[in-house]
XYZ file of C-alpha atoms in Angstrom:
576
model
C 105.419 70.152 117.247
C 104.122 72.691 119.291
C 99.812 73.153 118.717
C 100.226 76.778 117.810
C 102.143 80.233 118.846
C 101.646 83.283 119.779
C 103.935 85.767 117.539
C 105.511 89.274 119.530
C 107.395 91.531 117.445
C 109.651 93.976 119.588
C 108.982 96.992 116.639
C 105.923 98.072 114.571
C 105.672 95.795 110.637
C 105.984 97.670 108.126
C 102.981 97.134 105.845
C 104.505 95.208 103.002
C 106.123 92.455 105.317
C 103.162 92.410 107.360
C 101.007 91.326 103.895
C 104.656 88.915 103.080
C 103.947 87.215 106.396
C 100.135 86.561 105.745
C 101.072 85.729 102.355
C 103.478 82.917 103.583
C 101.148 81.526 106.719
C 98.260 81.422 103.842
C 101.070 79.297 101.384
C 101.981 77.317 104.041
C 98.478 76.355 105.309
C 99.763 77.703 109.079
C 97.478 80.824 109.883
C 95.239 78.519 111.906
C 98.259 77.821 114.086
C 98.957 81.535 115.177
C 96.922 82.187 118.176
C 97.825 86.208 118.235
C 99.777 88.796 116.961
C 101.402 91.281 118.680
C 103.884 94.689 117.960
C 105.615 94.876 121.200
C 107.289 98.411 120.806
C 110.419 97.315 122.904
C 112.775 97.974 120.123
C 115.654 99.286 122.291
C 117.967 98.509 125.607
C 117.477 100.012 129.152
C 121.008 99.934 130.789
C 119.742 101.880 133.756
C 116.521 103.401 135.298
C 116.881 106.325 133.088
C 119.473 105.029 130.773
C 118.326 103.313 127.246
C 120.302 102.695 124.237
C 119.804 101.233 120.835
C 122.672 98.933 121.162
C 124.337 99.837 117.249
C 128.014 100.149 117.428
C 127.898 100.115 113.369
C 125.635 102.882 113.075
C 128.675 105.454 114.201
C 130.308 104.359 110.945
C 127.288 104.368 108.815
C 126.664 107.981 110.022
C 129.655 109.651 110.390
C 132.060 107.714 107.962
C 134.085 109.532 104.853
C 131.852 108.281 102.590
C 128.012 107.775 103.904
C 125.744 108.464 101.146
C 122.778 110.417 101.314
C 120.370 107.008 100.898
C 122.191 105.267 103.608
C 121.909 108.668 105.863
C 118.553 108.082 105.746
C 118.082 104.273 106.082
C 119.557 104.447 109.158
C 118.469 107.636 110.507
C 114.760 105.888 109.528
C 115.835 102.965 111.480
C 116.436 105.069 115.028
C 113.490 107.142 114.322
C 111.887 103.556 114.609
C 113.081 103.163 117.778
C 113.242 106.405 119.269
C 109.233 105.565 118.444
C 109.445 102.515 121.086
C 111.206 104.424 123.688
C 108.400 107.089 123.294
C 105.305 104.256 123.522
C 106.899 102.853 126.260
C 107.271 106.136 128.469
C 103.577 106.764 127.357
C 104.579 110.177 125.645
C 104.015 111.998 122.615
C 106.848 114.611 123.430
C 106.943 117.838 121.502
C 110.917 117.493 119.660
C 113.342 119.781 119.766
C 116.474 119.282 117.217
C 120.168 120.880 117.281
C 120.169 123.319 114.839
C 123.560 124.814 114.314
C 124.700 127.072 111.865
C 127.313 126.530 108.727
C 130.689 127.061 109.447
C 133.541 127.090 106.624
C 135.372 124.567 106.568
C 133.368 121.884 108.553
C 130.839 119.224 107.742
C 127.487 120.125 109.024
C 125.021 116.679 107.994
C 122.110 118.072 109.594
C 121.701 114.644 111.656
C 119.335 115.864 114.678
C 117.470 117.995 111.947
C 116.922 115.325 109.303
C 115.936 112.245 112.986
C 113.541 115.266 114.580
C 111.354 115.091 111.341
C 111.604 111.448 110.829
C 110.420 111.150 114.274
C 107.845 113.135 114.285
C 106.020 111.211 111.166
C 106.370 108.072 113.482
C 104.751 109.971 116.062
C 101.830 111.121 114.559
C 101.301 107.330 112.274
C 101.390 105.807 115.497
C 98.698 108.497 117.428
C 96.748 107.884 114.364
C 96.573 104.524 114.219
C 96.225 104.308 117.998
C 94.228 107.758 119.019
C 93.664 106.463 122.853
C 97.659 107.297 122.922
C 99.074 108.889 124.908
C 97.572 107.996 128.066
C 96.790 110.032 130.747
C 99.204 111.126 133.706
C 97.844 111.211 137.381
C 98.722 114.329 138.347
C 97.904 115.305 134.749
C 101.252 117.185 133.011
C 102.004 118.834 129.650
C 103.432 116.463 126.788
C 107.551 116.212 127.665
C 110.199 117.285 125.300
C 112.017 114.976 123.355
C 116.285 116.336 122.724
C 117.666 115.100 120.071
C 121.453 115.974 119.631
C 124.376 114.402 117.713
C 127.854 113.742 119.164
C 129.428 116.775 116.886
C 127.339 118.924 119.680
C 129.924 117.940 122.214
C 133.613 116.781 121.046
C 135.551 117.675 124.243
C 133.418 114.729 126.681
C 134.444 111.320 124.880
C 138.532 112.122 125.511
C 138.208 113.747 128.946
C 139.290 111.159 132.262
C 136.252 111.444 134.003
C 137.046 110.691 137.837
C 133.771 109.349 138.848
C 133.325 105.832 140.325
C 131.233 104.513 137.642
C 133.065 106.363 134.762
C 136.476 104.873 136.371
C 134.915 101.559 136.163
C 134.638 101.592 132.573
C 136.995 103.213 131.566
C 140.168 102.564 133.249
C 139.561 98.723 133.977
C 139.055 95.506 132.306
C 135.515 95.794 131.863
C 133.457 93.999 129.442
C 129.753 96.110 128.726
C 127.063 93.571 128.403
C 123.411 94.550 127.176
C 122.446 94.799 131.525
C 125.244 96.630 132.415
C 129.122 96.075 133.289
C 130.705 92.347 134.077
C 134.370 92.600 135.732
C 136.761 89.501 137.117
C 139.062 89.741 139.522
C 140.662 87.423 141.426
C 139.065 87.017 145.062
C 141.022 85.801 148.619
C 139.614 83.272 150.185
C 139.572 82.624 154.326
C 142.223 79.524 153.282
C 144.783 82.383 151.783
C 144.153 80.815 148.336
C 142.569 82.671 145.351
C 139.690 82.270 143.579
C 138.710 83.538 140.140
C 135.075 85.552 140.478
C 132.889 87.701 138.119
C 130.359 90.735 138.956
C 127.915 92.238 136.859
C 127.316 95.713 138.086
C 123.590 96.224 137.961
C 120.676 98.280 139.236
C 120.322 95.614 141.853
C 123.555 96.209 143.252
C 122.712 98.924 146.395
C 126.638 99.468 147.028
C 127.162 100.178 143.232
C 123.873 102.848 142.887
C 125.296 104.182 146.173
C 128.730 105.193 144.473
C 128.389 105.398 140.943
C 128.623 109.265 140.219
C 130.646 110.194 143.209
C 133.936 111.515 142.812
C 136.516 108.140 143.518
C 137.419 110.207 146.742
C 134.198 109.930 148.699
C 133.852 106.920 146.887
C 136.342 104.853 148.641
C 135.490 107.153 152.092
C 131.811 105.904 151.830
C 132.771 102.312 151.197
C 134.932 102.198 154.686
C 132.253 104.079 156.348
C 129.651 101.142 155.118
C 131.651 98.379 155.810
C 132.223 99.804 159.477
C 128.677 100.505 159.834
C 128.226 96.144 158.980
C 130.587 95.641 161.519
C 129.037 98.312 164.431
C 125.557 97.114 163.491
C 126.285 92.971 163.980
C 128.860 93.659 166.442
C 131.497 91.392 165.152
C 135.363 92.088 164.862
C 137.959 90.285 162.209
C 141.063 89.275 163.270
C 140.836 92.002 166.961
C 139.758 94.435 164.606
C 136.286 96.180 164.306
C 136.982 98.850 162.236
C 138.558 99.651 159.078
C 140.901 102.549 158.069
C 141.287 102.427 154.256
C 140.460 99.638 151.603
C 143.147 97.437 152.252
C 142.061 96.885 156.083
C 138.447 95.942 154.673
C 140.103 93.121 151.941
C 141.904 92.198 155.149
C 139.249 91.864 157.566
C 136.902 90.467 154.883
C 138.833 87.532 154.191
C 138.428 86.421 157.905
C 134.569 86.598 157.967
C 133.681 83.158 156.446
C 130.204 83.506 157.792
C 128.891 86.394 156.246
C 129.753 85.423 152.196
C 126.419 87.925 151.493
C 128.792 91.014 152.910
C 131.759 89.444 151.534
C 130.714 89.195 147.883
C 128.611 92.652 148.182
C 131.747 94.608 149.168
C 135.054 92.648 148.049
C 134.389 93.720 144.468
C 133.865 97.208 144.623
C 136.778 96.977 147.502
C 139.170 95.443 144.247
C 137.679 98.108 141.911
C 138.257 101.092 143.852
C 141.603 99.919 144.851
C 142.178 99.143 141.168
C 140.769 102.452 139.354
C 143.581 104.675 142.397
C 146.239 101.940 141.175
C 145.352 102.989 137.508
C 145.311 106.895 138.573
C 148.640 106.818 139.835
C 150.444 104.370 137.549
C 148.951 106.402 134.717
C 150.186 109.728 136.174
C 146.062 110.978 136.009
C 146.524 114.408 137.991
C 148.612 115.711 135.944
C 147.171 114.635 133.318
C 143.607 115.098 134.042
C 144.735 118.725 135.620
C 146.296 119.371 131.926
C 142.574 118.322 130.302
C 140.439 119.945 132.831
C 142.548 123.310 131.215
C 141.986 122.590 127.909
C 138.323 121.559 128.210
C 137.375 124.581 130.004
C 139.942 127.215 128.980
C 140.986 128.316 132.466
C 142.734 127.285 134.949
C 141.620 125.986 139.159
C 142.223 129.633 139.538
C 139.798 131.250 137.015
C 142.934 132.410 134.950
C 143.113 132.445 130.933
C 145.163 129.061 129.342
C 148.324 130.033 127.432
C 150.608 127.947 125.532
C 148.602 124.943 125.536
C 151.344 122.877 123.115
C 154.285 123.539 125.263
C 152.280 122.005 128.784
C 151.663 119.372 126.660
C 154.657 118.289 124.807
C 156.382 116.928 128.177
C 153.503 114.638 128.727
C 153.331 113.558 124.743
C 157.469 113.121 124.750
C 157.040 110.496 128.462
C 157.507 106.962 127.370
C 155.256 106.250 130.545
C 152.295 107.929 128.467
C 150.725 105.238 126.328
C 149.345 106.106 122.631
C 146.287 106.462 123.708
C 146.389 108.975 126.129
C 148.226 110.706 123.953
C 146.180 110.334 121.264
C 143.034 111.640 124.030
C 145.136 114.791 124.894
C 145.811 116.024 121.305
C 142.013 115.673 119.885
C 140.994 117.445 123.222
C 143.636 120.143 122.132
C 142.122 120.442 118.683
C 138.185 119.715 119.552
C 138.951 122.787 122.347
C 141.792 125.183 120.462
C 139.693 128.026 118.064
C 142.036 127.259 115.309
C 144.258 124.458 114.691
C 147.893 125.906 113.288
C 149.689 122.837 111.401
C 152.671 123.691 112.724
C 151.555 123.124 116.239
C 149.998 119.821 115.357
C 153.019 118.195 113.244
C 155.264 119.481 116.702
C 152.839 117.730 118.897
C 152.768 114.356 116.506
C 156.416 114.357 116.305
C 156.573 114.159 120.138
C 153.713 111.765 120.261
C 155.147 109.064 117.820
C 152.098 107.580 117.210
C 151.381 104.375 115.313
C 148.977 104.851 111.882
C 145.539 103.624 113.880
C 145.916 106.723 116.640
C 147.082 109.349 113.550
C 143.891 107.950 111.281
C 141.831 108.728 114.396
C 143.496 112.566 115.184
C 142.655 112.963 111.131
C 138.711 111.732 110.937
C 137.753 113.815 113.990
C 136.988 116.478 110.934
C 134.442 113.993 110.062
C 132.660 115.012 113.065
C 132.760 119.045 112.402
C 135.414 119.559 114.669
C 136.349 123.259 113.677
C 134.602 124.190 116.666
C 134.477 127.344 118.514
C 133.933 127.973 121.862
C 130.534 130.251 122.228
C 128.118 129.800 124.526
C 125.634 129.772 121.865
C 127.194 126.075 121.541
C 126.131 125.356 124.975
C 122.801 126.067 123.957
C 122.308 129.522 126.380
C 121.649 132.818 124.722
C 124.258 134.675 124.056
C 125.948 137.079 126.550
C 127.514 140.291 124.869
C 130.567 141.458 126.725
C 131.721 139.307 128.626
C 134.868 139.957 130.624
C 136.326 136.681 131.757
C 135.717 133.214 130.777
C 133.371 131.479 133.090
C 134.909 129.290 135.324
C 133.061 126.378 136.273
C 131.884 125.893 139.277
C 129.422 123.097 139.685
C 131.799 120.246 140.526
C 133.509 120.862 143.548
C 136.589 119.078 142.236
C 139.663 120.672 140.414
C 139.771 117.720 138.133
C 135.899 117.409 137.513
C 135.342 120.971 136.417
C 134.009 120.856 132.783
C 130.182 120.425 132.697
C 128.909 118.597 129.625
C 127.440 120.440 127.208
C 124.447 118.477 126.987
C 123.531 119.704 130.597
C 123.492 123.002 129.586
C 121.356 122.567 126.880
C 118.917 120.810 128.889
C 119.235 123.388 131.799
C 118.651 125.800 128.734
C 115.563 124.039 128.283
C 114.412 124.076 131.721
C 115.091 127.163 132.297
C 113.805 128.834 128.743
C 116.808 130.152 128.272
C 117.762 127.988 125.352
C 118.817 129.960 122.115
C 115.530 128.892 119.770
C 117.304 129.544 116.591
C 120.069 126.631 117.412
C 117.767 124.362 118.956
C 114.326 125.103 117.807
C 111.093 123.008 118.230
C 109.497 120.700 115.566
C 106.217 121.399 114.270
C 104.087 118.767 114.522
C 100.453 118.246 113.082
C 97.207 118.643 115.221
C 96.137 115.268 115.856
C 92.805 114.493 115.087
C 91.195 111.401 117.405
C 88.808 109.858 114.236
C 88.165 106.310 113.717
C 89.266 105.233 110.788
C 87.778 103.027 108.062
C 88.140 99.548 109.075
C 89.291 98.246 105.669
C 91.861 101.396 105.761
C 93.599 100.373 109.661
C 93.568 96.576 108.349
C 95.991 97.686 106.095
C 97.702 99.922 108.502
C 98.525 96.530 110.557
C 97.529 95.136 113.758
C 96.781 98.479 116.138
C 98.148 98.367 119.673
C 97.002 99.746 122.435
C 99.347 101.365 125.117
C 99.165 101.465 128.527
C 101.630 103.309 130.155
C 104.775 101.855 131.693
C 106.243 101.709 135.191
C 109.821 101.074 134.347
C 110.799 104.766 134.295
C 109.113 104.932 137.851
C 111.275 103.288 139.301
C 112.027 104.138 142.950
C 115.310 104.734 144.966
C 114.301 104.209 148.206
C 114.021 101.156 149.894
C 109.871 101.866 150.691
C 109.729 105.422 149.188
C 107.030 105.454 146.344
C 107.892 107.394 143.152
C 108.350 111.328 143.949
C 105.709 113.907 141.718
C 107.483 115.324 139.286
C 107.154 118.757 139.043
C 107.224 119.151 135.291
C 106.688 117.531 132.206
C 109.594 114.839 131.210
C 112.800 115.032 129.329
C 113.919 112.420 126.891
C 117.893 113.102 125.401
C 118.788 111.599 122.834
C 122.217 111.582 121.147
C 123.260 110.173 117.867
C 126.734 108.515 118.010
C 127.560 108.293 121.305
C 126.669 108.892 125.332
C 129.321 109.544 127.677
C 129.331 108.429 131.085
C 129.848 111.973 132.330
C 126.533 112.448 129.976
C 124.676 109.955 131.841
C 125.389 111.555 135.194
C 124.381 114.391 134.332
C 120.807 113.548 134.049
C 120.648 112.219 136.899
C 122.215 115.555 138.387
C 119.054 117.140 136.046
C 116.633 114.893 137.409
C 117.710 115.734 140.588
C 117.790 119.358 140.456
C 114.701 119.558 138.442
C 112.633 116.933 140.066
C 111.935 115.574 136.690
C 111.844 112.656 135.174
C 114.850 112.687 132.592
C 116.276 109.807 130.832
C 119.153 109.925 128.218
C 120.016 107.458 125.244
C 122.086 106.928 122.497
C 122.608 104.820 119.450
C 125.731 103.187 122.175
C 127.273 103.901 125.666
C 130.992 104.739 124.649
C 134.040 105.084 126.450
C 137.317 107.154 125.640
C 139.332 104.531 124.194
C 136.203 102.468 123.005
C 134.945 105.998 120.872
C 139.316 106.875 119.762
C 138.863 103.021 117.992
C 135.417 104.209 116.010
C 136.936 107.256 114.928
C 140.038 105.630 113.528
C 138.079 103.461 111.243
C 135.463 106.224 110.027
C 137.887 106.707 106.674
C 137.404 103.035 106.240
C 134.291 101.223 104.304
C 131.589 100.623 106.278
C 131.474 96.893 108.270
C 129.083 94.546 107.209
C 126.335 93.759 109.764
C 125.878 91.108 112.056
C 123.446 88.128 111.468
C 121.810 88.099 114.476
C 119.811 85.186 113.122
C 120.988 82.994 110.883
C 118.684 82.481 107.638
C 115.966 79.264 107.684
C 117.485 76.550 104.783
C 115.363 73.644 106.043
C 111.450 73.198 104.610
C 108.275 73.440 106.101
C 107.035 69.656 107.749
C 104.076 69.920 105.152
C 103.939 68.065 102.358
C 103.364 69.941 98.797
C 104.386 73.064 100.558
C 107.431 76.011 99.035
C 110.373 75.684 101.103
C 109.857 78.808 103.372
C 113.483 79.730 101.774
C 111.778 80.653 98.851
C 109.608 83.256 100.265
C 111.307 86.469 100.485
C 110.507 87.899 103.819
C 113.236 90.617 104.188
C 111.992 93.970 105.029
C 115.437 95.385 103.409
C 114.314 94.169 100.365
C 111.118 95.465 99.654
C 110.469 98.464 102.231
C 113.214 101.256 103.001
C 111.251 101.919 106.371
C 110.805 98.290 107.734
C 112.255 98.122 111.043
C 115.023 95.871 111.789
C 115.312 92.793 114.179
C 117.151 93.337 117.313
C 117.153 91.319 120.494
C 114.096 91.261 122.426
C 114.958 92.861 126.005
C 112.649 91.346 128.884
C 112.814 93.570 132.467
């Protein structure tokens, strides 16, 4: 028996299991034994230095399914608002919030999400500066409060199906890669200096210099940059591998790796990126990807590499749908980018492009709940979250990505270069009124029942530093925190870093889960389907308390589901 404990929640109490819990430690004669009490605020995942999540697969389901009820809406738009409020305490910021607003459409289910989150938010916000009036703390150099995005995946339905042909966006999506809560494990089979093989594992992290290095390049310069490092090694210690001391392409660096036995710190920093570059070009051309990506690029963006109109959309892609070669789900990708991008869907064009696709029921369930998102979309750029531009002549052709098959910018980047800018339509995505916060002490009987009051100091993981010695750059404006319900892409993710980078910001993105093309396909197949129950996380105490004349803690009810609608929820307790 341990002679007391110290007890750290990651997420505020609510009130009524905060009195439960002193209720029980009173019945059970063990208040004595808890030293201190803490609300931790850490309610939520960082994946990256600007990346967070909330690490709830389910809640796509429970948001966007066929038949979400209003109460359940709620409940779990509650719960993220919950956490949304850690990610906000931890960054030190009280953000002013501005929601996606978009207008009724016939046709097309409009839930309000980011609407309905913004205000549920904001009462967090203002509880917890209440309770805790030191908050937020002060910035050296002092800026304005930051802005707080809150979006939904309905905003953009074209990212989740495109290839995206970044090294980091490969990784996940075209390989066997498992996502873990600290980023992205991947085995592969490694060649020893003996000739044999060896079975390893890498988790692609933060810590990983190479991986940092190439994550949202293009796979070209990707695979350019790893030769050029791996020659620089060589140049630098002077060493050669088998009469050679330089390499031409990947395979000459697996080569000449396998006969360095005394450097296993270079071997096992570059052999797996070295097997998953080589992989994700295997998977491009086995999969037939130009094409293919060329073919979504058009769609996504409605022009051509040349800047020209797209025309007859369903005849470029019933070759592709008719290939045996294409599997269902790439097939499945192409047609709900052709109806997430077309202005209307004819019926006639979509039974000709199923009856080339000969799909099996789970990829035709998906293609029929992407309504369940919206998706009767059109293309303005009011969408994109820019004011409106009367007359225009041609489309615009895209131009930031240098690439022909990396031309579509999310949309999400526009709306936050909208924002940046103040260009922003205010009428789609306006700004959340908030009270005026008013720094009183309050009565001490009234904050004991408010719960044990916290008080922040601000944090230093979002200051995190690139360089090797280079301290963390001024920003030159106040932050930006995205947030999307449902879903962040990896094409998403780069782009705030581009942001950051253009801006000299701080930005950091988030999402209820990091998805993938074939990953998101799978949710939306099941959205007509009753919801999943939940996970135990942990399993339910039968046992009783070593007292004697003491209730069987079993018998207390300590469930914040069953007694508050606004208790926050357990989830594992992330330590960086």
């Amino acid at each position: 028996m341990y002679a007391a404990a110290h007890a750290h929640f990651i997420n505020a109490l609510d009130n009524t299991v905060f009195t439960k819990f002193s209720e029980l430690l009173n019945t059970t004669n063990s208040q004595d034994g808890i030293k201190g009490l803490k609300e931790m605020y850490v309610d939520f995942l960082v994946r990256e230095h600007a990346v967070y999540s909330l690490d709830n697969e389910r809640q796509f389901h429970s948001l966007f399914g066929e038949d979400v009820s209003s109460t359940v809406l709620t409940d779990q738009l509650s719960d993220i608002a919950k956490q949304i409020l850690c990610v906000c305490v931890t960054l030190g910021e009280n953000p002013l919030i501005r929601y996606h607003r978009p207008r009724d459409i016939q046709g097309t289910i409009n839930r309000r999400i980011p609407e309905q989150l913004a205000k549920l938010v904001q009462e967090e916000l203002d509880t917890f500066c209440t309770t805790n009036p030191e908050f937020p703390p002060s910035r050296d150099p002092p800026l304005p409060a930051g802005t707080l995005i809150i979006l939904d995946r309905p905003i953009d339905p074209i990212s989740p199906f495109l290839h995206e042909f970044t090294y980091q966006a490969m990784i996940a999506d075209l390989l066997d890669i498992e996502e873990i809560p600290t980023g992205l494990r991947y085995q592969y089979q490694y060649t020893q200096e003996d000739g044999t093989t060896q079975n390893q594992e890498v988790i692609l992290t933060e810590q990983d210099t190479v991986y940092t290095s190439a994550r949202h390049q293009h796979i070209g310069p990707t695979t350019k940059n790893l030769v050029d490092d791996f020659n620089a090694f060589m140049n630098e210690n002077k060493i050669s591998s088998g009469g050679q001391s330089t390499a031409g392409n990947l395979n000459d660096m697996k080569n000449m790796i396998s006969n360095l036995p005394q450097f296993q710190e270079m071997k096992s920093k570059f052999s797996a990126h070295i097997t998953m570059a080589n992989e994700c070009m295997n998977q491009f051309e086995r999969q037939n990807l130009e094409t293919i990506g060329t073919l979504e690029q058009n769609m996504a963006c409605g022009v051509t590499p040349e800047g020209d109109e797209t025309k007859n959309m369903v005849e470029d892609l019933i070759p592709i749908l008719d290939d045996p070669i294409t599997s269902e789900m790439i097939k499945t990708r192409l047609i709900l980018l052709w109806i997430a991008t077309s202005d209307e869907v004819d019926p006639e064009d979509l039974a000709n492009l199923l009856s080339f696709a000969r799909l099996s029921q789970k990829y035709k369930d998906a293609i029929e709940n992407i309504s369940l998102l919206g998706v009767k979309l059109s293309k303005s750029a009011n969408k994109q979250g820019q004011k409106a531009k009367k007359n225009k002549k041609k489309k615009d052709v895209q131009q930031d990505v240098p690439y022909d098959l990396s031309r579509y910018v999310p949309i999400v980047k526009r709306i936050v270069e909208g924002h940046i800018n103040n260009t922003i339509d205010e009428s789609l995505f306006p700004i959340n009124k908030r009270k005026e916060q008013q720094k009183v002490k309050k009565d001490t009987e009234e904050a004991k029942k408010e719960g044990p009051r916290l008080r922040v100091s601000q944090t230093k993981w979002h200051k995190k530093s690139l360089g090797v010695n280079a301290g963390p750059k001024p920003p030159s404006g106040p932050p930006i925190i995205i947030f999307i319900v449902g879903g962040v892409t990896y094409s998403e993710i780069r782009s705030a870093y581009e942001l950051a980078e253009a801006s000299n910001r701080e930005v950091y993105i988030g999402s209820t889960q990091v998805i993938t093309p074939d990953a998101f396909v799978d949710s939306l197949s099941e959205l007509h389907k009753p919801s999943p129950e939940p996970k135990e996380l942990v399993p339910p105490y039968t046992g009783n308390i070593h007292q004697k004349g003491t209730r069987p803690v079993s018998q207390v009810d300590v469930s914040p589901r069953a007694s508050a609608p606004h208790a926050s929820k357990g989830h594992r307790l992330l330590k960086w």
